[in-house]
Short mmCIF file of C-alpha atoms in Angstrom, two decimals:
data_model
loop_
_atom_site.label_atom_id
_atom_site.label_comp_id
_atom_site.label_asym_id
_atom_site.label_seq_id
_atom_site.Cartn_x
_atom_site.Cartn_y
_atom_site.Cartn_z
CA MET A 219 -82.46 -84.32 -143.13
CA ALA A 220 -82.73 -87.85 -141.78
CA GLY A 221 -81.01 -91.16 -142.36
CA ASP A 222 -80.41 -94.53 -140.87
CA ARG A 223 -77.47 -96.87 -140.49
CA PRO A 224 -78.19 -100.40 -139.24
CA HIS A 225 -76.23 -102.47 -136.77
CA CYS A 226 -74.78 -99.73 -134.61
CA ARG A 227 -73.64 -101.08 -131.25
CA GLY A 228 -75.71 -99.70 -128.38
CA ARG A 229 -74.34 -98.78 -124.96
CA GLY A 230 -75.24 -102.23 -123.67
CA GLY A 231 -73.34 -103.87 -126.50
CA ASP A 232 -76.46 -104.98 -128.36
CA ALA A 233 -76.91 -104.29 -132.06
CA THR A 234 -79.41 -101.53 -132.75
CA ASP A 235 -80.44 -99.16 -135.51
CA LEU A 236 -79.02 -95.66 -135.68
CA LEU A 237 -81.34 -92.89 -136.85
CA ILE A 238 -79.60 -89.67 -137.85
CA THR A 239 -81.61 -86.46 -137.85
CA ALA A 240 -80.45 -82.91 -138.40
CA GLY A 241 -82.13 -79.54 -138.74
CA TYR A 242 -80.89 -76.50 -140.62
CA ARG A 243 -82.14 -72.95 -140.35
CA VAL A 244 -82.73 -71.77 -143.90
CA GLY A 245 -84.36 -68.68 -145.24
CA GLY A 246 -83.77 -65.55 -147.19
CA ASP A 247 -83.37 -64.98 -150.88
CA LEU A 248 -80.03 -66.75 -151.26
CA CYS A 249 -81.55 -70.06 -150.12
CA ARG A 250 -84.70 -69.72 -152.22
CA PRO A 251 -83.39 -71.21 -155.51
CA LEU A 252 -82.18 -74.35 -153.72
CA LEU A 253 -85.37 -74.77 -151.71
CA ASP A 254 -87.51 -74.24 -154.80
CA ALA A 255 -85.55 -76.96 -156.64
CA LEU A 256 -86.14 -79.57 -153.91
CA PRO A 257 -89.32 -81.63 -153.35
CA PRO A 258 -90.91 -81.79 -149.87
CA VAL A 259 -89.17 -85.15 -149.35
CA ALA A 260 -86.10 -86.32 -151.31
CA VAL A 261 -85.14 -89.97 -150.89
CA VAL A 262 -81.45 -90.56 -151.60
CA ARG A 263 -79.97 -94.04 -151.70
CA PRO A 264 -76.45 -94.23 -150.19
CA ASP A 265 -73.59 -94.30 -152.66
CA PRO A 266 -70.05 -95.26 -151.51
CA GLY A 267 -69.31 -91.71 -150.38
CA LEU A 268 -72.51 -91.42 -148.35
CA SER A 269 -71.97 -94.87 -146.83
CA THR A 270 -68.47 -93.88 -145.71
CA LEU A 271 -69.81 -90.75 -144.03
CA LEU A 272 -72.51 -92.77 -142.27
CA ASP A 273 -69.84 -95.15 -140.99
CA LEU A 274 -67.82 -92.22 -139.64
CA ILE A 275 -70.89 -90.72 -137.96
CA THR A 276 -71.74 -94.08 -136.43
CA ALA A 277 -68.22 -94.46 -135.04
CA GLU A 278 -68.32 -90.94 -133.60
CA VAL A 279 -71.70 -91.44 -131.93
CA GLU A 280 -70.58 -94.65 -130.22
CA HIS A 281 -67.99 -92.85 -128.07
CA ASP A 282 -68.46 -89.68 -126.03
CA GLU A 283 -65.23 -87.73 -126.46
CA PRO A 284 -64.25 -84.05 -126.26
CA GLY A 285 -65.26 -82.13 -129.35
CA GLN A 286 -67.82 -84.73 -130.40
CA GLN A 287 -70.52 -82.20 -131.30
CA VAL A 288 -68.11 -80.19 -133.44
CA VAL A 289 -67.09 -83.33 -135.33
CA LEU A 290 -70.72 -84.42 -135.79
CA ASP A 291 -71.73 -80.97 -137.06
CA ARG A 292 -69.01 -81.08 -139.73
CA PHE A 293 -69.90 -84.64 -140.73
CA LEU A 294 -73.57 -83.68 -141.06
CA ASP A 295 -72.65 -80.70 -143.24
CA LEU A 296 -70.70 -83.07 -145.50
CA LEU A 297 -73.56 -85.55 -145.47
CA LEU A 298 -76.01 -82.86 -146.57
CA VAL A 299 -73.78 -81.70 -149.42
CA ARG A 300 -73.18 -85.25 -150.64
CA ALA A 301 -76.90 -86.04 -150.43
CA LEU A 302 -77.76 -82.94 -152.48
CA ARG A 303 -75.15 -83.86 -155.07
CA THR A 304 -76.58 -87.35 -155.35
CA TRP A 305 -80.13 -86.05 -155.61
CA PHE A 306 -79.42 -83.54 -158.37
CA ALA A 307 -77.45 -86.17 -160.29
CA HIS A 308 -80.71 -88.13 -160.74
CA PRO A 309 -82.26 -87.93 -164.22
CA GLY A 310 -85.30 -85.70 -164.23
CA THR A 311 -84.25 -83.43 -161.35
CA THR A 312 -83.89 -79.71 -161.98
CA PRO A 313 -81.08 -78.14 -159.94
CA PRO A 314 -80.89 -74.43 -159.06
CA PRO A 315 -79.73 -72.03 -161.82
CA GLY A 316 -76.00 -72.32 -162.40
CA TYR A 317 -75.58 -75.56 -160.44
CA ARG A 318 -74.42 -77.73 -163.32
CA ALA A 319 -72.38 -74.87 -164.77
CA LEU A 320 -70.14 -75.02 -161.68
CA ALA A 321 -68.69 -78.27 -163.02
CA ASP A 322 -67.52 -76.50 -166.19
CA PRO A 323 -63.88 -75.43 -165.68
CA ASP A 324 -64.30 -72.05 -167.40
CA ILE A 325 -67.87 -70.99 -166.59
CA GLY A 326 -67.64 -72.52 -163.11
CA HIS A 327 -64.57 -70.39 -162.41
CA VAL A 328 -66.44 -67.26 -163.51
CA LEU A 329 -69.45 -68.10 -161.32
CA ARG A 330 -67.21 -68.50 -158.30
CA ARG A 331 -65.57 -65.14 -159.02
CA LEU A 332 -68.98 -63.46 -159.28
CA HIS A 333 -70.05 -64.99 -155.98
CA GLU A 334 -66.80 -63.96 -154.27
CA GLU A 335 -66.76 -60.37 -155.56
CA PRO A 336 -70.27 -59.28 -156.49
CA ALA A 337 -69.45 -55.59 -156.02
CA ARG A 338 -66.65 -55.59 -158.58
CA PRO A 339 -67.56 -53.59 -161.74
CA TRP A 340 -67.81 -56.65 -163.93
CA THR A 341 -68.42 -56.43 -167.66
CA VAL A 342 -68.96 -59.20 -170.18
CA ALA A 343 -65.46 -58.48 -171.48
CA SER A 344 -63.83 -58.78 -168.04
CA LEU A 345 -65.76 -61.98 -167.30
CA ALA A 346 -64.75 -63.42 -170.66
CA ASN A 347 -61.15 -62.62 -169.78
CA GLU A 348 -61.55 -64.52 -166.50
CA ALA A 349 -62.75 -67.51 -168.52
CA GLY A 350 -59.98 -67.15 -171.09
CA MET A 351 -62.55 -66.96 -173.89
CA SER A 352 -63.67 -64.48 -176.51
CA ARG A 353 -66.52 -62.21 -175.47
CA THR A 354 -68.99 -63.76 -177.90
CA ALA A 355 -68.09 -67.37 -177.15
CA PHE A 356 -68.19 -66.71 -173.40
CA ALA A 357 -71.61 -65.01 -173.48
CA ARG A 358 -73.07 -67.84 -175.57
CA ARG A 359 -71.63 -70.60 -173.38
CA PHE A 360 -72.55 -68.89 -170.10
CA SER A 361 -76.15 -68.38 -171.21
CA ALA A 362 -76.42 -71.98 -172.42
CA LEU A 363 -75.12 -73.47 -169.15
CA VAL A 364 -76.62 -71.05 -166.62
CA GLY A 365 -79.88 -70.22 -168.37
CA ARG A 366 -79.45 -66.45 -168.44
CA PRO A 367 -76.90 -63.90 -169.72
CA PRO A 368 -73.87 -63.13 -167.51
CA LEU A 369 -74.85 -59.63 -166.41
CA ALA A 370 -78.47 -60.66 -165.81
CA TYR A 371 -77.22 -63.45 -163.54
CA LEU A 372 -74.92 -60.98 -161.74
CA THR A 373 -77.79 -58.56 -161.18
CA ASP A 374 -80.01 -61.32 -159.77
CA TRP A 375 -77.17 -62.44 -157.46
CA ARG A 376 -76.59 -58.89 -156.25
CA MET A 377 -80.29 -58.36 -155.56
CA ALA A 378 -80.53 -61.65 -153.63
CA LEU A 379 -77.56 -60.65 -151.49
CA ALA A 380 -79.02 -57.20 -150.97
CA ALA A 381 -82.46 -58.54 -150.07
CA ASP A 382 -80.96 -60.60 -147.25
CA ARG A 383 -78.69 -57.78 -146.04
CA LEU A 384 -81.60 -55.34 -145.92
CA ARG A 385 -83.25 -57.55 -143.31
CA GLU A 386 -80.32 -57.08 -140.93
CA PRO A 387 -80.79 -54.42 -138.23
CA GLY A 388 -78.81 -51.23 -138.73
CA MET A 389 -78.03 -51.65 -142.42
CA THR A 390 -78.88 -48.58 -144.51
CA VAL A 391 -79.95 -48.73 -148.13
CA ALA A 392 -76.77 -46.93 -149.18
CA GLU A 393 -74.54 -49.36 -147.26
CA VAL A 394 -76.21 -52.38 -148.78
CA GLY A 395 -76.00 -50.82 -152.23
CA ARG A 396 -72.25 -50.25 -151.91
CA GLU A 397 -71.75 -53.84 -150.74
CA VAL A 398 -73.28 -55.17 -153.93
CA GLY A 399 -71.61 -52.78 -156.34
CA TYR A 400 -73.65 -49.58 -156.59
CA ALA A 401 -72.08 -46.15 -156.16
CA ASP A 402 -74.96 -44.69 -154.16
CA GLY A 403 -78.31 -45.49 -152.67
CA PHE A 404 -80.26 -43.91 -155.54
CA ALA A 405 -78.70 -46.14 -158.21
CA PHE A 406 -79.16 -49.19 -156.02
CA SER A 407 -82.78 -48.34 -155.20
CA ALA A 408 -83.60 -47.91 -158.88
CA ALA A 409 -81.98 -51.25 -159.76
CA PHE A 410 -83.65 -53.06 -156.86
CA LYS A 411 -87.10 -51.74 -157.76
CA ARG A 412 -86.59 -52.64 -161.44
CA VAL A 413 -85.69 -56.24 -160.55
CA ARG A 414 -87.85 -56.84 -157.47
CA GLY A 415 -90.81 -54.58 -158.15
CA LEU A 416 -90.52 -52.65 -154.87
CA THR A 417 -88.04 -50.31 -153.24
CA PRO A 418 -85.39 -51.54 -150.79
CA SER A 419 -87.19 -49.76 -147.94
CA ALA A 420 -90.49 -51.39 -148.86
CA HIS A 421 -88.79 -54.79 -149.03
CA ARG A 422 -87.32 -54.27 -145.58
CA ASP A 423 -90.72 -53.31 -144.20
CA THR A 424 -92.41 -56.41 -145.62
CA ALA A 425 -89.59 -58.65 -144.40
CA GLY A 426 -89.90 -57.27 -140.90
#
């Protein structure tokens, strides 16, 4: 991420340009849909919200005070989120699956619940109840907004979480399976292989 804000006052009092750069460590299966939806370079023109953040960053950079790095880190996180929002609002861009559905009050609520509690034994009926809709109407609306049926989306989300957790040292297949909603390692392994085409152990070996 990079940006610029003209007419920042330098330490000598002279007007200068401020170049903002930031790097983020990204990787793993959870980040993949977002990265796949972005071009190598995305040029975002500042809207009022972005301009305000750039002003705040400029003001913070001009004075060395305690906690400055913490403040700048939070501002840059906000700047990244606002820039991504602006980018995906452009006509012709294709956001990650489920992105636009988050703005829907009913389906967005259900997506957040799935993300918060992936291991819960969700059914289409229980998800429809969360949305306050009939089972049929919910399934139709979810599929239209997200691009896949509710339980298929949940399975993909669980497998993405599991794929990242399997890369962590010390995590067993059974532990990862329980974290994402499977009663034992055998059921999880079968589901993982069906979705990903390889066993959890094989995935861990290739990731390592």
